[in-house]
Coordinates of C-alpha atoms and ligand atoms in Angstrom, one line a residue:
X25 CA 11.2 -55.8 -63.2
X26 CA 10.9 -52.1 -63.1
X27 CA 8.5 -50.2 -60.2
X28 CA 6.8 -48.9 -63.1
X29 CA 6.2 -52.5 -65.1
X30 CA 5.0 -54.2 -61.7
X31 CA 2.6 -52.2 -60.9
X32 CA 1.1 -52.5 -64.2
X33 CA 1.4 -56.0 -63.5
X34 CA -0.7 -55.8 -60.4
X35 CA -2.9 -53.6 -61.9
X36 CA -3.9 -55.7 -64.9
X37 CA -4.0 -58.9 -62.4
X38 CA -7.0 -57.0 -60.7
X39 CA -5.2 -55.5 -57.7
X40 CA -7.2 -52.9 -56.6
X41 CA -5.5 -49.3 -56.9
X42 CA -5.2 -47.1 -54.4
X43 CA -6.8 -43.3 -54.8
X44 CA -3.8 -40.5 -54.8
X45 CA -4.4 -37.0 -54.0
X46 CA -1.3 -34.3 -55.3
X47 CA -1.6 -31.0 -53.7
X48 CA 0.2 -28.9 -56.5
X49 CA 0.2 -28.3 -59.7
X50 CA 3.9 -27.4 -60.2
X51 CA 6.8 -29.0 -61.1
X52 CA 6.7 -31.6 -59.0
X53 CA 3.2 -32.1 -58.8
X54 CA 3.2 -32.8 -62.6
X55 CA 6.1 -35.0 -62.0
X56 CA 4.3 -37.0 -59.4
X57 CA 0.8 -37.4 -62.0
X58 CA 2.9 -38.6 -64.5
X59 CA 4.9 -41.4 -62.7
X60 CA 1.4 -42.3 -61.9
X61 CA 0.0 -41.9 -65.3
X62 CA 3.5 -44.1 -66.4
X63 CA 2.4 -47.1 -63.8
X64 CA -1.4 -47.3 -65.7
X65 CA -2.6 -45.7 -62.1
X66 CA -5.3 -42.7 -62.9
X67 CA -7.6 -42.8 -59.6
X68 CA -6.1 -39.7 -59.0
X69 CA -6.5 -35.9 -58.5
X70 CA -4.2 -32.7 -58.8
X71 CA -5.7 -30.1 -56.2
X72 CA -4.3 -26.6 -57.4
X73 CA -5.2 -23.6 -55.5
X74 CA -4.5 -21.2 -58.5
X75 CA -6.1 -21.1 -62.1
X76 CA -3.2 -22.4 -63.9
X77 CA -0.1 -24.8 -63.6
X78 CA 3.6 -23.8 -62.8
X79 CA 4.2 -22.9 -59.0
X80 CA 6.9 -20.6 -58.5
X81 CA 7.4 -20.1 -62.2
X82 CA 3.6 -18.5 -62.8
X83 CA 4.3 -16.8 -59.5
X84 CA 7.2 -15.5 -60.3
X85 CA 7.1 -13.2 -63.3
X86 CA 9.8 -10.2 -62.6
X87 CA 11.8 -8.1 -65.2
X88 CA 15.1 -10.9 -66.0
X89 CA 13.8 -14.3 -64.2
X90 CA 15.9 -17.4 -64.9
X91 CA 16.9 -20.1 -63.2
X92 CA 20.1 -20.0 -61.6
X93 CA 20.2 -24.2 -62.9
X94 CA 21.7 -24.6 -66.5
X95 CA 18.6 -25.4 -68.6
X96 CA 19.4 -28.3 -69.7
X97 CA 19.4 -30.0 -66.2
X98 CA 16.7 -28.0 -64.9
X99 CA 14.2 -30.3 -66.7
X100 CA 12.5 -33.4 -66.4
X101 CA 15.3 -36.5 -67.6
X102 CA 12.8 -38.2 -69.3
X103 CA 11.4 -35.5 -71.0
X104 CA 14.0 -33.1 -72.8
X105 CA 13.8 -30.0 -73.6
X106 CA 15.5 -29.0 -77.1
X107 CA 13.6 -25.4 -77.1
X108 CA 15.8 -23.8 -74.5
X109 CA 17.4 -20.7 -75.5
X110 CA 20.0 -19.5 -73.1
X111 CA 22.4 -21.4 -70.5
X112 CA 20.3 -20.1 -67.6
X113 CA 16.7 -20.6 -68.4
X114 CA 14.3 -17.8 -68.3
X115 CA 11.2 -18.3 -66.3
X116 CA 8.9 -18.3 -69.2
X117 CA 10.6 -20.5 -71.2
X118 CA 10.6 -22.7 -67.9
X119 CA 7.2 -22.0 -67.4
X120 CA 6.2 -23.0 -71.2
X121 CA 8.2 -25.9 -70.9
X122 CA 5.8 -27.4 -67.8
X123 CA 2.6 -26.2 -69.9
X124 CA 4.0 -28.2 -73.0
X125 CA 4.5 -31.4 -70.8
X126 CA 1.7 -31.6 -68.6
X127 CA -0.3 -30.8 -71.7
X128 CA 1.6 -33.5 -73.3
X129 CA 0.6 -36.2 -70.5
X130 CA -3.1 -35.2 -70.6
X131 CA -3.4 -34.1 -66.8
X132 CA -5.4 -31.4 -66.9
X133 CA -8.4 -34.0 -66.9
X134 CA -6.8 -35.2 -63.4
X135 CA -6.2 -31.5 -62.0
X136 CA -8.9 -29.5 -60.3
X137 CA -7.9 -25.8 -60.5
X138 CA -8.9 -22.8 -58.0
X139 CA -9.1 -25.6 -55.3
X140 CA -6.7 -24.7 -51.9
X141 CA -6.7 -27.4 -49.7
X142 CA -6.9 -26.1 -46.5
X143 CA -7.2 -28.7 -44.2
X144 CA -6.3 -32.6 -43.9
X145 CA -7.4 -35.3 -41.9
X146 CA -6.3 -39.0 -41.1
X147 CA -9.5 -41.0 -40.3
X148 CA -11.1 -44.0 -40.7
X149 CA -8.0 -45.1 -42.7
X150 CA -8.2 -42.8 -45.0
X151 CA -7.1 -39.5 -45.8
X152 CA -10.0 -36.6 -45.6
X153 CA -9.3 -33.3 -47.3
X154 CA -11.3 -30.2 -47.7
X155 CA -10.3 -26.8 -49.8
X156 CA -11.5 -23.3 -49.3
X157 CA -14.6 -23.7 -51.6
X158 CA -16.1 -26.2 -49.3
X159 CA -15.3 -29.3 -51.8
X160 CA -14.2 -32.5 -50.1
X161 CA -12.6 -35.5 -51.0
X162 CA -10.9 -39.0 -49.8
X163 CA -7.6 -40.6 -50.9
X164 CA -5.5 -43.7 -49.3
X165 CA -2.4 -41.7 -50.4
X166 CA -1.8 -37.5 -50.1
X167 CA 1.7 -36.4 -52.2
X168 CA 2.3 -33.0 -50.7
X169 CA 3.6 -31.1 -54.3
X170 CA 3.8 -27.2 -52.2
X171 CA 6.7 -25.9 -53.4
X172 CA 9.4 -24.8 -51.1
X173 CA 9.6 -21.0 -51.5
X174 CA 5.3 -20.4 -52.3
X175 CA 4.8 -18.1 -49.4
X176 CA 6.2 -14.7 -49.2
X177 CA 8.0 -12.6 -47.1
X178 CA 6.7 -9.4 -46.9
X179 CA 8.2 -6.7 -44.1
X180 CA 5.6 -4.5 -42.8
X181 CA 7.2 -1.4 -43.1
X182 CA 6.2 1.2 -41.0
X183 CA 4.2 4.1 -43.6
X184 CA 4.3 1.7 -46.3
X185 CA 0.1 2.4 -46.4
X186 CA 1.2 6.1 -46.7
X187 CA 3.6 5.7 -49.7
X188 CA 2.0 7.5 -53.1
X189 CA 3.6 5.3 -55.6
X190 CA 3.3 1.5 -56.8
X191 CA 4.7 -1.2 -54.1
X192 CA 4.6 -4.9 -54.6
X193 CA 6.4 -8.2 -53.5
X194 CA 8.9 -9.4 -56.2
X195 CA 5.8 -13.1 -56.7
X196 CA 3.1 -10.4 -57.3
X197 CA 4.9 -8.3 -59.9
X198 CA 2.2 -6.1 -61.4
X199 CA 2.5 -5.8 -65.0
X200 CA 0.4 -2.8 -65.1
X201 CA 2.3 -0.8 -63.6
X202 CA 5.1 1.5 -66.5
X203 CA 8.5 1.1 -65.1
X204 CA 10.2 2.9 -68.1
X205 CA 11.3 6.5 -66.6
X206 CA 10.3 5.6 -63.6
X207 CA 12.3 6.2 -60.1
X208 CA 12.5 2.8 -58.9
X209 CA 13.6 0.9 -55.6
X210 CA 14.1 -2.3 -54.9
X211 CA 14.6 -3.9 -51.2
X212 CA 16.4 -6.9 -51.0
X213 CA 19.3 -7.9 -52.4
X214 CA 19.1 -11.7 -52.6
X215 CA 19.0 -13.7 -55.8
X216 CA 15.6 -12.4 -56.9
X217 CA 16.8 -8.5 -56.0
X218 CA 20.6 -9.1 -57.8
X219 CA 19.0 -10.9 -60.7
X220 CA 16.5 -7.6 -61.5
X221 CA 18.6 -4.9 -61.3
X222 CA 20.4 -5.3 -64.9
X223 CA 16.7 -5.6 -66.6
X224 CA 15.4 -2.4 -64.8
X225 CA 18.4 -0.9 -65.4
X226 CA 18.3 -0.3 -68.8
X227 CA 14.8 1.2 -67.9
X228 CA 14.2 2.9 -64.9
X229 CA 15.0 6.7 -64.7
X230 CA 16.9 6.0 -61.7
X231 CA 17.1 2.5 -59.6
X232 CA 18.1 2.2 -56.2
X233 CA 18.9 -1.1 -54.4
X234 CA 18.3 -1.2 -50.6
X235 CA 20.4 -3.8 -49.3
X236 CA 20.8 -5.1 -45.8
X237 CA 23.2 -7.9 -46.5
X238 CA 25.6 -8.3 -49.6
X239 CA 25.5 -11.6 -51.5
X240 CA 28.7 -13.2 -53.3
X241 CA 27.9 -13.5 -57.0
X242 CA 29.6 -16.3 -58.9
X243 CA 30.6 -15.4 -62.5
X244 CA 28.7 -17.9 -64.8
X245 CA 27.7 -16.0 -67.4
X246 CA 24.5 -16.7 -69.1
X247 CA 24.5 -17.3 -72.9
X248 CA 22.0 -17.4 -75.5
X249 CA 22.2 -20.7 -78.0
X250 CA 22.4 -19.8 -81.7
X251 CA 19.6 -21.2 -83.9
X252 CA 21.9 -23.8 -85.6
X253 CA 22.4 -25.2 -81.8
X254 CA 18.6 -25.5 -81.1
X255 CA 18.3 -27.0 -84.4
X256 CA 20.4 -29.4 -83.7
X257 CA 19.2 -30.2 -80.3
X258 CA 15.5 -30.8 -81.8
X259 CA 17.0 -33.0 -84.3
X260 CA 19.8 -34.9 -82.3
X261 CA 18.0 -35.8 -79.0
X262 CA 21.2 -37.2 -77.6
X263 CA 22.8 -34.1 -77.7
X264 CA 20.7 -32.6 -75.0
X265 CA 20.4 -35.6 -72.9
X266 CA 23.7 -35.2 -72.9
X267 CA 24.0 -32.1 -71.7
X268 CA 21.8 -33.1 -69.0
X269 CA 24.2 -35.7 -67.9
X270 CA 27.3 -32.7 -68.1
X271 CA 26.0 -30.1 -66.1
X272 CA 24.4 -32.4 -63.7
X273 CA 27.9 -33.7 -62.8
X274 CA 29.3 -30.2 -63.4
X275 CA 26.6 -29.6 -60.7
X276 CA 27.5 -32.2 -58.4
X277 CA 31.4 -31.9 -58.2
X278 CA 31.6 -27.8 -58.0
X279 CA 28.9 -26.3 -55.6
X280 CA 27.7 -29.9 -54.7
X281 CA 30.8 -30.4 -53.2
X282 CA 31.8 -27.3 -52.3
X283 CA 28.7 -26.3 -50.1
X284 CA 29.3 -29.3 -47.9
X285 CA 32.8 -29.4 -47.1
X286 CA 35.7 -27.6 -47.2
X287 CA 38.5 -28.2 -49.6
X288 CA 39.9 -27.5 -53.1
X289 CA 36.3 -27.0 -54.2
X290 CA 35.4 -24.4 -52.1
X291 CA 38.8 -22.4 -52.1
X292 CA 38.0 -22.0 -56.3
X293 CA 34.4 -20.9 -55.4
X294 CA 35.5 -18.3 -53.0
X295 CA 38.7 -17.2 -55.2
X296 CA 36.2 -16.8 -58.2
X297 CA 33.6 -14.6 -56.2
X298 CA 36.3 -12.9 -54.8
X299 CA 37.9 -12.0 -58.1
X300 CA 34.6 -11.5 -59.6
X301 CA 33.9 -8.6 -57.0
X302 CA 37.2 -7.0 -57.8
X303 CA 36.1 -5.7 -61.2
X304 CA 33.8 -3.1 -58.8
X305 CA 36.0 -0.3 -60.2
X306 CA 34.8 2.4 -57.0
X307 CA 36.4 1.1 -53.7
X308 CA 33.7 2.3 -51.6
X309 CA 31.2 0.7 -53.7
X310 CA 33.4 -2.5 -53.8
X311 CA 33.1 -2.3 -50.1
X312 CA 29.3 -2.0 -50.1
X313 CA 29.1 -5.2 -51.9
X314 CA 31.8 -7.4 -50.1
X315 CA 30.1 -10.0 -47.8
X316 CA 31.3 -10.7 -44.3
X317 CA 30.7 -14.2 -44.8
X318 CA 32.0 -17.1 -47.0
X319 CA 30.4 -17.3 -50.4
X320 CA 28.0 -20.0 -50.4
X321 CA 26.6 -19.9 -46.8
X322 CA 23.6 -17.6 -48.5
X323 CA 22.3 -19.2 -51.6
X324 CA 24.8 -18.2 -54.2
X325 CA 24.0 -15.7 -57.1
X326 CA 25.0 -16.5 -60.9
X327 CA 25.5 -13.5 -62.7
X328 CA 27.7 -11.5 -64.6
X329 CA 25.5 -9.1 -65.6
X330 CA 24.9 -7.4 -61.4
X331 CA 28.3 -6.0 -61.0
X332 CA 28.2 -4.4 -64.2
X333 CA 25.1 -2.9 -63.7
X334 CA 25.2 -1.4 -60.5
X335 CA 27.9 0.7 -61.4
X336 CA 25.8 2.4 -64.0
X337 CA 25.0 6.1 -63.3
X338 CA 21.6 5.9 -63.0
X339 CA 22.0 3.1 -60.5
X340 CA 22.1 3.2 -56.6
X341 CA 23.5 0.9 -54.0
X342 CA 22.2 2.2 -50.4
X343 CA 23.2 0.6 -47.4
X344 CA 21.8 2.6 -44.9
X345 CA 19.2 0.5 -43.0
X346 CA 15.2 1.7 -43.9
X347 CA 14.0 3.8 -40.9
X348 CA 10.3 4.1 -42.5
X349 CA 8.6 4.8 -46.1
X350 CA 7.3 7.7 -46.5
X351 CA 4.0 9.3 -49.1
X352 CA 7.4 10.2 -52.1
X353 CA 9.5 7.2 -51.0
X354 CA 12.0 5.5 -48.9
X355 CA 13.3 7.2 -45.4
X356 CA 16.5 5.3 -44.3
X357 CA 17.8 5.8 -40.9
X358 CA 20.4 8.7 -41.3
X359 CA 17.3 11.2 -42.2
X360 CA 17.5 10.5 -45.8
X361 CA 14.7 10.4 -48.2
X362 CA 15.1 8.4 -51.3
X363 CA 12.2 9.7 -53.4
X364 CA 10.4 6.9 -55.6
X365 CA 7.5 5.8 -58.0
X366 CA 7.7 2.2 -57.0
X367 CA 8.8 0.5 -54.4
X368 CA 9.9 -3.7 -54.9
X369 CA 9.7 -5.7 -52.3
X370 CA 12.2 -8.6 -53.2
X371 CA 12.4 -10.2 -49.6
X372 CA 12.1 -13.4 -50.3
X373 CA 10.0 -16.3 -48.7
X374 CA 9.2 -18.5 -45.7
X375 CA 11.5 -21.5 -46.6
X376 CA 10.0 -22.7 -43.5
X377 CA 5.8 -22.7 -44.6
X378 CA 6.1 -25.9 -46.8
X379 CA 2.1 -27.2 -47.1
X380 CA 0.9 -25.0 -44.8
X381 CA -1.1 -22.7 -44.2
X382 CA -3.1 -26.0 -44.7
X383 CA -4.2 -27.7 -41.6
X384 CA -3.4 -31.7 -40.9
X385 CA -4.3 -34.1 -38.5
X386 CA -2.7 -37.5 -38.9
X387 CA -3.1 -40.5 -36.6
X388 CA -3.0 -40.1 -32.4
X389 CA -4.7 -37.1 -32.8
X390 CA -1.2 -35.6 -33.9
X391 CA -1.6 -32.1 -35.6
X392 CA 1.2 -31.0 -38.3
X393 CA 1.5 -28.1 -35.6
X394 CA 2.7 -30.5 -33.0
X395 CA 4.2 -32.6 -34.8
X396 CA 6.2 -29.4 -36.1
X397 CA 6.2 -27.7 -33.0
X398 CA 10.0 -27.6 -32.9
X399 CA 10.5 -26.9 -36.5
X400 CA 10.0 -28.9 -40.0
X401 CA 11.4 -32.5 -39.7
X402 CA 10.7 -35.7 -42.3
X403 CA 12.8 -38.7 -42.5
X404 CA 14.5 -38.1 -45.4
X405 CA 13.1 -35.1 -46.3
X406 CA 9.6 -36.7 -47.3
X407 CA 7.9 -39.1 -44.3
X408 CA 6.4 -37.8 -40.9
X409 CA 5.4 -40.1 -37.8
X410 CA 1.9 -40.4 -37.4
X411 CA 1.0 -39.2 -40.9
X412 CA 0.6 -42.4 -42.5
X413 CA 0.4 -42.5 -46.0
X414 CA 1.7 -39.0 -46.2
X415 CA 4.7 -37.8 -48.6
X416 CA 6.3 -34.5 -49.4
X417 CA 8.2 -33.7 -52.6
X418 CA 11.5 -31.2 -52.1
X419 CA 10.2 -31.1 -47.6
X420 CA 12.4 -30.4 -45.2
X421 CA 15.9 -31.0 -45.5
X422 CA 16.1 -32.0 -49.2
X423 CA 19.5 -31.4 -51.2
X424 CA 18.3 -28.3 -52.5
X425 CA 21.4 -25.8 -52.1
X426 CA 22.6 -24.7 -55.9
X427 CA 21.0 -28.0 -56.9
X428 CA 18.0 -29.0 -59.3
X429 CA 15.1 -29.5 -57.4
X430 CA 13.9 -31.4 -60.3
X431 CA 16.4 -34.0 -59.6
X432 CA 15.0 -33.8 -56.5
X433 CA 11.7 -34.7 -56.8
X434 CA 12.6 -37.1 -59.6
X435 CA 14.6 -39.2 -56.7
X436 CA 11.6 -39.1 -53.8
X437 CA 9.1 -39.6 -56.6
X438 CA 10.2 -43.1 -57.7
X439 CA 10.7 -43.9 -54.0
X440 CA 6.6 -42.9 -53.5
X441 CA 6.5 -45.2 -56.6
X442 CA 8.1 -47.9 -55.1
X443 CA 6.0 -47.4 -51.8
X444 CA 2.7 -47.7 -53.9
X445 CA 4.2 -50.6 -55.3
X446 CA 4.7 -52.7 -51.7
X447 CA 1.1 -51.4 -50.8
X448 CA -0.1 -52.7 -54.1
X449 CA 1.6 -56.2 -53.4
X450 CA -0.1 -56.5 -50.1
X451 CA 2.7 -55.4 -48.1
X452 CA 1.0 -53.1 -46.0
X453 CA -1.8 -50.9 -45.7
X454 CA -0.7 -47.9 -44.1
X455 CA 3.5 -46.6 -44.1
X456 CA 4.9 -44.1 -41.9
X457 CA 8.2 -43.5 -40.3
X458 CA 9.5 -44.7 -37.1
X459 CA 10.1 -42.0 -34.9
X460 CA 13.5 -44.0 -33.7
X461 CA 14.2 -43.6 -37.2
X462 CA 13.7 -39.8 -37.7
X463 CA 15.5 -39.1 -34.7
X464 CA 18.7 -41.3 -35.8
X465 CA 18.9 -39.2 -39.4
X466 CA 18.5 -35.9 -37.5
X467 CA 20.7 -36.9 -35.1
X468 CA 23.2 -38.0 -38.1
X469 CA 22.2 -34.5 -40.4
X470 CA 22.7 -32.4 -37.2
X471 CA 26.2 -33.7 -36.8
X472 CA 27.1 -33.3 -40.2
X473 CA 26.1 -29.9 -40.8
X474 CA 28.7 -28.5 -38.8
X475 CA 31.0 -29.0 -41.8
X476 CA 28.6 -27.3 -44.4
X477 CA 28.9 -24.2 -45.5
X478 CA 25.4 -22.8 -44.6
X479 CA 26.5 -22.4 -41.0
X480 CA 29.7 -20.8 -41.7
X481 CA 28.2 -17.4 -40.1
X482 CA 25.4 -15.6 -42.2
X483 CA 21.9 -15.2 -41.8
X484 CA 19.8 -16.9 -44.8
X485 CA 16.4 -18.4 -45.3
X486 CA 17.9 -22.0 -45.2
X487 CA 18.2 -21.5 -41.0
X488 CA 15.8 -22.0 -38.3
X489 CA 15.9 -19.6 -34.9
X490 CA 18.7 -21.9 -33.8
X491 CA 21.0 -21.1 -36.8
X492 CA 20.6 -24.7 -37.5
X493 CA 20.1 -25.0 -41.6
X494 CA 16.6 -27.4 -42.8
X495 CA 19.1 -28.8 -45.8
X496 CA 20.8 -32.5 -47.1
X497 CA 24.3 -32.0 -45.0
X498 CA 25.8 -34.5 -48.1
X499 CA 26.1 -34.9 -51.4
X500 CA 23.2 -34.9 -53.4
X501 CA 24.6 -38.4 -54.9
X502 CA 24.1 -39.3 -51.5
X503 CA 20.6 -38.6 -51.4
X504 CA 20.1 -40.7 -54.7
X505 CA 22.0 -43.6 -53.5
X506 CA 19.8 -43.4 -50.3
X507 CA 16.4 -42.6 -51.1
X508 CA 17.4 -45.4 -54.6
X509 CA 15.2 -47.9 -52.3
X510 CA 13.4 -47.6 -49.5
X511 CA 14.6 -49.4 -46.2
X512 CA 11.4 -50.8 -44.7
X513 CA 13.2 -51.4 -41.4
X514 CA 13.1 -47.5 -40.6
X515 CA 8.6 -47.7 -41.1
X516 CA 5.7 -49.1 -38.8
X517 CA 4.1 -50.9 -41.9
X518 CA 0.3 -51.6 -40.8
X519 CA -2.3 -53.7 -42.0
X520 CA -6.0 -52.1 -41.5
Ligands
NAP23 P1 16.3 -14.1 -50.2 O1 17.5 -14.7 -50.7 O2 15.8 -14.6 -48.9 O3 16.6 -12.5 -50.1 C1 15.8 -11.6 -49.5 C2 16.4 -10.3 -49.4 O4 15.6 -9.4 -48.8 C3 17.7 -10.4 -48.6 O5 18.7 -9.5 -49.2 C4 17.3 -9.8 -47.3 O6 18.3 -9.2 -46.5 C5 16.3 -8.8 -47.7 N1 15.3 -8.5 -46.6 C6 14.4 -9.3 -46.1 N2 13.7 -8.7 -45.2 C7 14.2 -7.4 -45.1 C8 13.9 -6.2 -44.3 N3 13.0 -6.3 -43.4 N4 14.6 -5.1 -44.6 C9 15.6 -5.1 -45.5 N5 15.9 -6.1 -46.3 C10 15.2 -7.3 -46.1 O7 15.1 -14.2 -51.2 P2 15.1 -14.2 -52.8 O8 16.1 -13.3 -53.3 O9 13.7 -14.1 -53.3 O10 15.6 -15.6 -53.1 C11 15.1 -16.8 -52.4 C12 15.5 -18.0 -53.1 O11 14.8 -18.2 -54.3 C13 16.9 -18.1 -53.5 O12 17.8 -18.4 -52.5 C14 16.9 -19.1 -54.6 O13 16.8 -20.4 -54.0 C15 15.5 -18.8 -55.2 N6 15.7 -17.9 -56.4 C16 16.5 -18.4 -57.4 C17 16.7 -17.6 -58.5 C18 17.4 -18.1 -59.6 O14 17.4 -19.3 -59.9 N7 18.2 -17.3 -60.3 C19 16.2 -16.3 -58.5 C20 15.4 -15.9 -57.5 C21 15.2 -16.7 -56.4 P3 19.3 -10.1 -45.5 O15 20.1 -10.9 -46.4 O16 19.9 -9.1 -44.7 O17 18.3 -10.9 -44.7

C-alpha cells in the first residue's frame, strides 16, 4: 500500500495524528501541506513570515526573471501546468502557477501569514516555536520549508549612503522607481545580473555592468509556445506530462552528468559555452567575458539573449574593480567615475543562511549554532543529530546544481511522508540521525566531490571558507534511488 493510503488507514483506525508545523510558504512548503493534506492529516500549520505565498518567486521580481529550469519540469509532477508560455518560465507565471495550486488545495486556512519564526525549541518532547509577534505554538514534527537563496547579499560599499540616485538589491526591486532613460548600473554579473541586462537594455539610457568575475553562458535559447501549443497542452494533459518526463531526463543526462564528472558530457558543455562566447564580435570585450574557470564550476547561465545584448551601444561591460560609490555614481579603482541614476545590486545570497536567522535548540542542550559550528551538515541533506523530529526541504547538500529543486523537495517530502508513516504505526516516537551516520555520508560526499565540477577552481556561492562545495557530489537519480526509502539503521528511533 502506498505511504499516502496507510496513513489514511491509520488515521481512520483512530491513530492519533501527529501536529506538523511548515516554516514556509513557498514552493516547498506548499509541497509539504499538500502531501499532508493528500494522507487525510490537517493538524497542521504553515508559519510565513511575509504577507503572501511564493518564496524566492515574490521576492524576486526584476526586469526579465525566469527560471533557468524548462517549465515544464519546473513544476509540481502531480500537478501540471498547461499555462506556461515560454521554454524558460518567467517568474510571474511561476509565481501564478504556486497561487493557482495552493489555492487549489485550500491551504491558506492552514497558513498563518506575517508570522517569522524566530526561534525553536526541543522540550518536553515536543517542538516549541515562537515568531517575531510574540505568537507561540507546539508541534511533534517542524518541516523546515526556508528556501535556499532567502537571504541576501548585500556589500557594504563604502559611500553607498552618499550616492544621490536609486540603489537596491536585485530581491527588493522597487518598482517605483522609472528606469526608462535612465543611467543604470548593475553590480554583479551572476545569473540574476546576466539575466537583466537584455530587459534593461532595451530601456535604460545607458547600462553598465560591473563585473568581478565572468560567468560561462550556455546557449539554450528561450522560446515562447504559440497558442495552438498551449491549447493543446490544456486539452491533452499527457502532452505536458510528457514533457515533464523529457526535459527531466534531458536534465539528468547533460548538466546532471556533466557537473559531476568529467567525460563526453562535460567536453559538449564546455565546447558549447565556448563557441557560444565566440560570437562576442570585439576581442577585448570577448576577453572581458571569458572565465578563467571551467563552465559549470559557478552555476551555469542559460541565455542567448546576454551576449547579444552587451554588445549594444548603449551597453557597458566594466571590469575595473569598485573603489567606492560616490553622491553621481560608481568610482572604480583606476579614478574613474561612472556616473549613474541607479545603482543594482545583483550580488546574490547567503547559500549558507538556510532557516536561520531563526534560533533552535534541539535535544542535549545542542543549539543549531553548535551543531553548525563547522558549517551546514544533515544526513542526506534533510536530518540533524539531536534535533529530533526535525526535517529540511532542499538543506544542505541537496542535488541542487542546474537541477529542479522541485524534484527535490518532491523526493525528501515523501521520505518525511514515510517517516510520519512509521511514527504513525508505533514505530517510534522521536527520529533523528546517528551521528556515526552523518559522518559516514560526509565522509563518502567529501571524497566524491573531488571529481565534481564545483571545485574545479572558481569562487561561487555553492563553497564554504574551505572551498569545499554544500552540494549532492552524484547524480540526482542517485539521490531518488537513496532518499526512495528511508534506512532506519542510520536513526536513534526513541520511544517517549
Ligand atoms: P551569484 O551567482 O552569487 O552572483 C553574484 C554576483 O555578484 C557575482 O557576479 C559576484 O561576483 C558579484 N559580487 C558579489 N559581491 C560583490 C562585490 N562585493 N563586489 C563586486 N561584485 C560582487 O548570485 P545571483 O546572480 O543572484 O544568483 C544566485 C543563484 O540564484 C544562481 O546561482 C541560481 O541558482 C539562482 N538564480 C537562478 C536564476 C535562473 O533560474 N535563471 C536567475 C537568478 C538566480 P564574483 O563572481 O566575483 O563573486
Amino acid at each position: 500500500m502506498s505511504t499516502i493510503k496507510t496513513i489514511k488507514a491509520l488515521k481512520d483506525g483512530g491513530v492519533k495524528e501527529p501536529r506538523v508545523i511548515i516554516m514556509g510558504a513557498g514552493m516547498s512548503g506548499i509541497l509539504m501541506g499538500i502531501n499532508l493534506l493528500k494522507a487525510g492529516l490537517t493538524n497542521f500549520s504553515i508559519y510565513e513570515k511575509r504577507s503572501t505565498i511564493g518564496g524566492t518567486w515574490r521576492e524576486n521580481t526584476y526586469p526579465g526573471i525566469a527560471c533557468d529550469i524548462p517549465s515544464y519540469f519546473y513544476t509540481y509532477s502531480f500537478e501540471p501546468n498547461p499555462h506556461w508560455t515560454r521554454r524558460f518560465p518567467p517568474g510571474s507565471e511561476i509565481q501564478a502557477y504556486f497561487e493557482r495550486v495552493f489555492e487549489k488545495y485550500q491551504l491558506a486556512s492552514y497558513t498563518t501569514f506575517n508570522e517569522e519564526i524566530t526561534n525553536t525549541q526541543h522540550k518536553d518532547g515536543q517542538w516549541h516555536v515562537e515568531t517575531a509577534s510574540g505568537k507561540t505554538d507546539t508541534a511533534d514534527f517542524i518541516v523546515a520549508a526556508t528556501g535556499v537563496l532567502h537571504k541576501i547579499n548585500e556589500p557594504k560599499f563604502e559611500g553607498i549612503e552618499n550616492f544621490e540616485g536609486d540603489v537596491f538589491h536585485t530581491a527588493r526591486w522597487n518598482h517605483d522607481v522609472e528606469l526608462s532613460g535612465k543611467r543604470i548600473g548593475v553590480i554583479g554579473g551572476g545569473s540574476t545580473g546576466t539575466q537583466m541586462i537584455d530587459p534593461l537594455s532595451k530601456v535604460a539610457k545607458k547600462l553598465t555592468l560591473f563585473q568581478r568575475t565572468p560567468q560561462w553562458i550556455f546557449p539554450i535559447p528561450d522560446k515562447a509556445y504559440s497558442k495552438l501549443w498551449i491549447r493543446s497542452v490544456k486539452r491533452f494533459p499527457v502532452l505536458g506530462k510528457s514533457l515533464y518526463r523529457l526535459y527531466k531526463f534531458m536534465q539528468e543526462r547533460t548538466v546532471g552528468v556533466a557537473t559531476v564528472k568529467p567525460g563526453w558530457n562535460r567536453s559538449i558543455l564546455n565546447k558549447l559555452c565556448e563557441w557560444n562566447l565566440n560570437h562576442v564580435k570585439d576581442p577585448v570585450l570577448r576577453a572581458k567575458l571569458t572565465p578563467n574557470y571551467e563552465p559549470g564550476c559557478k552555476r551555469l547561465v542559460m541565455s542567448t539573449s546576454f551576449y547579444p545584448a552587451i554588445q549594444k551601444p548603449n551597453v557597458d561591460l566594466v571590469t575595473e574593480g569598485i573603489d567606492k560609490i560616490e553622491a553621481k555614481g560608481i568610482r572604480t579603482k583606476d579614478g574613474v567615475l561612472h556616473e549613474l541614476d541607479l545603482i543594482v545590486q545583483a550580488t546574490g545570497f547567503d547559500g549558507f543562511a538556510f532557516m536561520r536567522p531563526m534560533t533552535m535548540q534541539g535535544t542535549n542542550n545542542t543549539t543549531l549554532s553548535e551543531a553548525w559550528e563547522s558549517g551546514p551538515r544533515a544526513f542526506r541533506a534533510i536530518t540533524i543529530p539531536n534535533f529530533p523530529n526535525f526535517f529540511m526541504l532542499n538543506g544542505p547538500n541537496s542535488p541542487i546544481g542546474n537541477y529542479s529543486l522541485i524534484a527535490i523537495a518532491e523526493t525528501q517530502s515523501s521520505y518525511i511522508m514515510k517517516c510520519i508513516q512509521k511514527y504513525m504505526e508505533g514505530v517510534f516516537d522521536y527520529i533523528e540521525p546517528k551521528q556515526e551516520a552523518v559522518d559516514d555520508f560526509y565522509k563518502t560526499v567529501h571524497e566524491a566531490l573531488p571529481g565534481t565540477i564545483w571545485t574545479t577552481g572558481c569562487q561561487s556561492w555553492y563553497l564554504d571558507d574551505n572551498g569545499v562545495p554544500l552540494l549532492w557530489p552524484w547524480s540526482p537519480q542517485r539521490y531518488a534511488k537513496e532518499m526512495s526509502q528511508p534506512d532506519f539503521n542510520n536513526y536513534h528511533l526513541k520511544k517517549a
